[in-house]
Amino acid sequence: MSPRQSPYGLADAVRRILGHPGEVRAILWARLTGKRLRARQKLAALMGIDHRLTLPAQILERFPPDQMGLGDDIRMVGDGVLVAGAPARIAAIFDAEPNLQALYGDALVQDRPGDPVWPLLPPVFDADRLAALDYLGPVLAYRGSALAPACDPLSPADAAFRIAERHGPRAIGHLPEILSIRRGGPSGATPPAGEGGRIHHRVVEAHLGRTGRAGARIVVAPDSLLRVEALLPDPRPLASLIVPTRDRLDLLRPCLDSLRSCTDWPNLEVLVCDNDSREPETLAYLRALEGEGRGHVVPCPGPFNFAAMNNAAAARARGRLLVFVNNDVEAFRPDWLMLMAREALRPGVGAVGAKLLDGEGRIQHGGIVLGTGGLVTHGHRHFPGDAAGYGAALRATHAVSAVTAACLMVEAEKFRTVGGFDAEAFPVDFNDVDLCLRLNAAGYRTLLVPAAVLHHREAASRRWTPEARTRHAREVAALKERWGPLLAQDPHYHPGFDPDLSTHARLRPGFPEAGPVRLRRPPA
C-alpha cells in the first residue's frame, strides 16, 4: 500500500545519505527522542518522495460488484460499477440529506487484469479542478429531480456542472469510502484521451457558456489537461510586487533582478519593505533602486514583523493586484504573473498561489493543507519538481485552503476588505494561512496555479533563536484557537492519506477500511 519512498536509485540514495551526515544525525536523533513524525519528514526531505500509490490486485476481491442496483429515484452516470452495499449507502445519504442533489465516492481502478489497483481518492467538488479533468468518476449518483427531465448528462463532470449551476456547489457531496470500481480504463489520476477528452472539452465549453464565461479560452496542455484562460483587462492593471527584507543583498538582488527580467507583465511597480537594513552595500543598493526609478523602499523599522511589513507596503501600493514575494524567491518563467493574474482577477477568487521549487528542484509548495502533521503543511512537499502530483494536483489549477505568502497574489480591494494580514496574532508565521482562511470565509476561493512556477530557497534569510521559538509557539496556539475546527480535516485533502507524512505520500494505516465516514461538501 505504500509508494516507493524515493524517486532515486539505491546507489544515488546511498550517496545522498553519505553526503549529508548532519541531516542523517538529525533524523536518528529525532527517532531516538520519540519524534517519529519529525524523523519521517526529515527523511522525506533528504531522500525525496515518489507519489505512486497502488494496492495489490487481490484487493478487488473484497469489493464484489453490486447485484441490487439503485432505486427509481436515483440515477447514475459514469463507466464504473457500484460495489456491494453501495446502493444502500447512497440511498441512506440522500434520505438523510434532503438538500443533497448528487453524490460521489472513492473508487478502485485497475487498467488491466492482474495489474496493481489505483485508489481514486477525490477532494470535495471543485469546479476549477473539474474543468481540467473529470476527477469525479467513475460513478456519480444524483436525484432524478436534480436535472431537467430531458437532460441526459454526457459524463459525471457534465452532470456535476449542471447540478452546481442549478442548485449550488454544496448540493454535491463526497463520501470518503469505496463505492465503485472500474476495470480496463484509465485511472482518474490522468485526464481522458481520445473521445473521452473531446467529450470533456465539449462539457467544459458548455459549462463556461452557461455561466457567463464564454469568452474564456480553453487550452489543451501537453499532458491533455484543459486549462481555462480567463480574459484579461486591456490595458493590464498595475501589479505591485512587495518584497520584505533585512539586508541579505545576496538574496534580494537576484530576487528583484529575476522579477524584472523574467516577468512578461507590462505594468509593474516594486516595493521593498526594509526592516532596518544596516550593511553599507544593501543601503547603497536600496538608494540606487529608488534613485534610478526601479522601485520604492518602504521603511519598516523595529522588531521583525512580516505581516506588518507587508501591510505597510500594501497601504502604499498603487496596483490593483498585490503580489507578495519573499526575498528568497526567484522567477525563471516569464508567464508566472500572467497565469496567476487570470485567476486573481476573477470576482469569486481571493488569494492565488504558485508552485514553488526548492534548491534541489523538488516541490517546496503545492498549496497548504490543513491538519496534516497536526497543524498545516505544504502539499506534495519534497516530491520531484516535474511530478504530476496525485490526481494531477501539481498541474491543474484547483482550490486549496491556503497558499504561502512566499508568492501570493490578491486583488488589493479584496485584501483590504478582510483587513490584510493579522500583524498582532501572526507577526511571522501562519499570517498567510490566516489571510486565506479569512478570504475564504468572506466568500473568496483560494486557488493554486501550478503552471506558475518559481524557485524558493525557503527560510534562507531566517534564523531561529529562543525568542523566535517562543513567538512561534504563541502563533501556533493562536492558529488553533481561531481555526481549530478547520484544522481537523482539510476539505480539499482526502482523509485516506496518512496524516503523519508529507501529503499524498502514503495511504493511512488500515486503508481501505473506512472507519467513521462523514459526508464532505465544498466550504460554504
XYZ file of N, CA and C in Angstrom, residues 77 102-104 120 122-140 153-165 168-169 172-173 188 190-192 196-208 210-211 213 218-219 224-228 343 346 391-393 395-400 445 447-448 492 522:
252
model
N -24.396 8.142 -13.489
C -23.671 8.414 -14.719
C -22.204 8.062 -14.477
N -26.431 15.408 -5.519
C -25.530 14.480 -6.200
C -24.489 13.987 -5.206
N -23.973 12.787 -5.480
C -23.035 12.157 -4.554
C -22.032 11.319 -5.339
N -20.778 11.420 -4.947
C -19.738 10.537 -5.499
C -18.881 10.050 -4.338
N -8.688 5.808 -6.087
C -9.124 7.121 -6.562
C -9.752 7.846 -5.375
N -10.825 11.357 -4.267
C -11.046 12.732 -4.719
C -11.280 13.707 -3.567
N -11.066 14.987 -3.827
C -11.438 16.024 -2.864
C -12.914 16.368 -2.997
N -13.356 17.385 -2.280
C -14.730 17.853 -2.441
C -14.887 18.478 -3.829
N -16.137 18.763 -4.200
C -16.423 19.325 -5.519
C -15.661 20.638 -5.713
N -14.986 20.745 -6.849
C -14.176 21.915 -7.183
C -14.306 22.138 -8.681
N -15.042 23.185 -9.069
C -15.314 23.423 -10.486
C -14.042 23.699 -11.276
N -13.056 24.337 -10.670
C -11.820 24.628 -11.397
C -11.037 23.355 -11.681
N -10.911 22.494 -10.687
C -10.225 21.224 -10.905
C -11.005 20.372 -11.908
N -12.337 20.409 -11.816
C -13.164 19.601 -12.700
C -13.055 20.071 -14.146
N -12.790 21.358 -14.359
C -12.599 21.845 -15.721
C -11.328 21.265 -16.329
N -10.318 21.022 -15.503
C -9.062 20.472 -16.009
C -9.199 19.005 -16.359
N -9.886 18.241 -15.520
C -10.101 16.819 -15.776
C -11.276 16.345 -14.960
N -11.952 15.307 -15.431
C -13.120 14.769 -14.742
C -12.641 13.822 -13.644
N -12.454 14.368 -12.454
C -11.932 13.573 -11.348
C -13.036 12.911 -10.525
N -14.313 13.153 -10.874
C -15.418 12.641 -10.068
C -15.720 11.174 -10.342
N -15.333 10.686 -11.515
C -15.675 9.325 -11.895
C -15.028 8.307 -11.000
N -15.385 7.041 -11.153
C -16.144 6.519 -12.298
C -17.663 6.540 -12.137
N -18.192 6.966 -10.972
C -19.641 6.959 -10.784
C -20.070 8.228 -10.058
N -21.100 8.878 -10.583
C -21.772 9.964 -9.876
C -23.246 9.595 -9.796
N -26.946 13.709 -19.061
C -25.546 14.160 -18.982
C -24.585 13.219 -19.686
N -23.551 13.812 -20.270
C -22.568 13.052 -21.035
C -21.544 12.352 -20.142
N -21.346 12.855 -18.932
C -20.293 12.346 -18.058
C -20.584 12.803 -16.636
N -19.877 12.245 -15.641
C -20.030 12.761 -14.277
C -19.759 14.262 -14.191
N -18.752 14.748 -14.917
C -18.456 16.177 -14.882
C -19.613 16.989 -15.439
N -20.213 16.528 -16.524
C -21.343 17.239 -17.122
C -22.498 17.323 -16.132
N -22.815 16.214 -15.497
C -23.897 16.221 -14.506
C -23.563 17.148 -13.347
N -22.331 17.073 -12.850
C -21.954 17.883 -11.689
C -21.987 19.377 -12.013
N -21.472 19.762 -13.173
C -21.519 21.169 -13.552
C -22.967 21.663 -13.590
N -23.836 20.893 -14.223
C -25.226 21.322 -14.370
C -25.928 21.397 -13.015
N -25.646 20.447 -12.145
C -26.277 20.445 -10.820
C -25.765 21.613 -9.981
N -24.448 21.878 -10.044
C -23.897 23.006 -9.302
C -24.460 24.330 -9.813
N -24.641 24.446 -11.125
C -25.211 25.666 -11.688
C -26.652 25.867 -11.225
N -26.245 25.026 -6.714
C -25.110 25.483 -5.931
C -24.122 24.354 -5.689
N -22.843 24.687 -5.493
C -21.821 23.640 -5.346
C -22.010 22.751 -4.127
N -23.555 19.103 -4.054
C -22.783 17.930 -4.478
C -21.902 17.492 -3.316
N -22.034 16.221 -2.914
C -21.289 15.719 -1.777
C -20.338 14.599 -2.144
N -8.371 7.647 -12.668
C -8.839 9.015 -12.547
C -7.729 10.003 -12.278
N -5.365 10.592 -14.288
C -4.907 11.142 -15.551
C -6.107 11.616 -16.355
N -5.941 12.661 -17.159
C -7.054 13.158 -17.954
C -7.404 12.196 -19.072
N -8.656 12.195 -19.520
C -9.048 11.291 -20.594
C -8.436 11.699 -21.918
N -12.943 10.449 -25.059
C -13.227 10.962 -23.719
C -12.735 12.380 -23.538
N -11.554 12.688 -24.076
C -11.023 14.040 -23.985
C -11.853 15.038 -24.771
N -12.339 14.627 -25.939
C -13.166 15.529 -26.743
C -14.504 15.792 -26.060
N -15.061 14.759 -25.416
C -16.315 14.949 -24.693
C -16.119 15.927 -23.547
N -15.014 15.772 -22.809
C -14.793 16.664 -21.668
C -14.595 18.100 -22.145
N -13.930 18.281 -23.285
C -13.763 19.622 -23.845
C -15.124 20.242 -24.126
N -16.041 19.466 -24.722
C -17.397 19.967 -25.003
C -18.141 20.293 -23.713
N -17.960 19.454 -22.702
C -18.639 19.670 -21.419
C -18.174 20.973 -20.777
N -16.868 21.202 -20.767
C -16.328 22.420 -20.159
C -16.749 23.650 -20.953
N -16.715 23.553 -22.269
C -17.118 24.677 -23.113
C -18.577 25.052 -22.858
N -19.438 24.045 -22.739
C -20.850 24.314 -22.472
C -21.039 24.926 -21.088
N -20.299 24.440 -20.112
C -20.387 24.988 -18.758
C -19.969 26.454 -18.733
N -18.897 26.801 -19.420
C -18.458 28.188 -19.467
C -19.510 29.074 -20.126
N -22.781 28.562 -20.201
C -23.945 28.708 -19.327
C -23.683 29.626 -18.139
N -22.419 29.778 -17.754
C -22.091 30.566 -16.564
C -21.500 31.927 -16.903
N -19.065 32.773 -18.994
C -17.618 32.835 -19.218
C -17.270 32.340 -20.631
N -10.141 27.846 -23.883
C -9.781 26.534 -23.376
C -8.527 26.064 -24.087
N -7.480 25.828 -23.326
C -6.202 25.403 -23.869
C -5.960 23.954 -23.471
N -2.675 16.723 -21.821
C -4.103 16.558 -22.116
C -5.021 17.208 -21.088
N -4.466 17.827 -20.059
C -5.303 18.603 -19.152
C -5.835 19.827 -19.881
N -7.023 20.273 -19.465
C -7.575 21.500 -20.019
C -7.263 22.662 -19.083
N -6.887 23.777 -19.663
C -6.661 24.990 -18.873
C -7.584 26.072 -19.385
N -8.407 26.603 -18.501
C -9.333 27.675 -18.861
C -8.638 29.008 -18.621
N -6.459 34.300 -12.692
C -7.323 33.758 -11.653
C -7.651 34.811 -10.590
N -10.589 37.195 -11.128
C -11.956 36.670 -11.163
C -12.711 37.122 -9.912
N -3.678 12.926 -8.633
C -4.816 13.494 -9.344
C -4.453 14.726 -10.146
N -3.208 14.803 -10.626
C -2.723 15.932 -11.431
C -2.760 17.245 -10.655
N -2.649 17.170 -9.319
C -2.753 18.370 -8.498
C -1.584 19.323 -8.677
N -0.429 20.035 -11.610
C -0.537 20.561 -12.970
C -1.854 21.299 -13.215
N -2.886 20.963 -12.477
C -4.209 21.545 -12.705
C -4.499 22.640 -11.680
N -4.985 23.774 -12.138
C -5.443 24.818 -11.223
C -6.586 24.270 -10.378
N -6.520 24.473 -9.062
C -7.554 23.918 -8.196
C -7.637 24.675 -6.882
N -8.736 24.466 -6.188
C -8.971 25.126 -4.910
C -8.156 24.457 -3.812
N -7.613 25.267 -2.924
C -6.902 24.802 -1.738
C -7.370 25.663 -0.568
N -12.627 32.163 -3.021
C -11.911 30.896 -3.053
C -10.420 31.121 -3.205
N -6.945 29.669 -4.729
C -6.555 28.785 -5.818
C -5.043 28.616 -5.880
N -4.624 27.406 -6.218
C -3.230 27.138 -6.576
C -3.152 27.052 -8.092
N -10.227 19.874 1.067
C -9.613 19.653 -0.238
C -8.596 18.512 -0.217
N -18.196 21.117 -0.385
C -17.333 22.298 -0.513
C -17.599 23.272 0.622
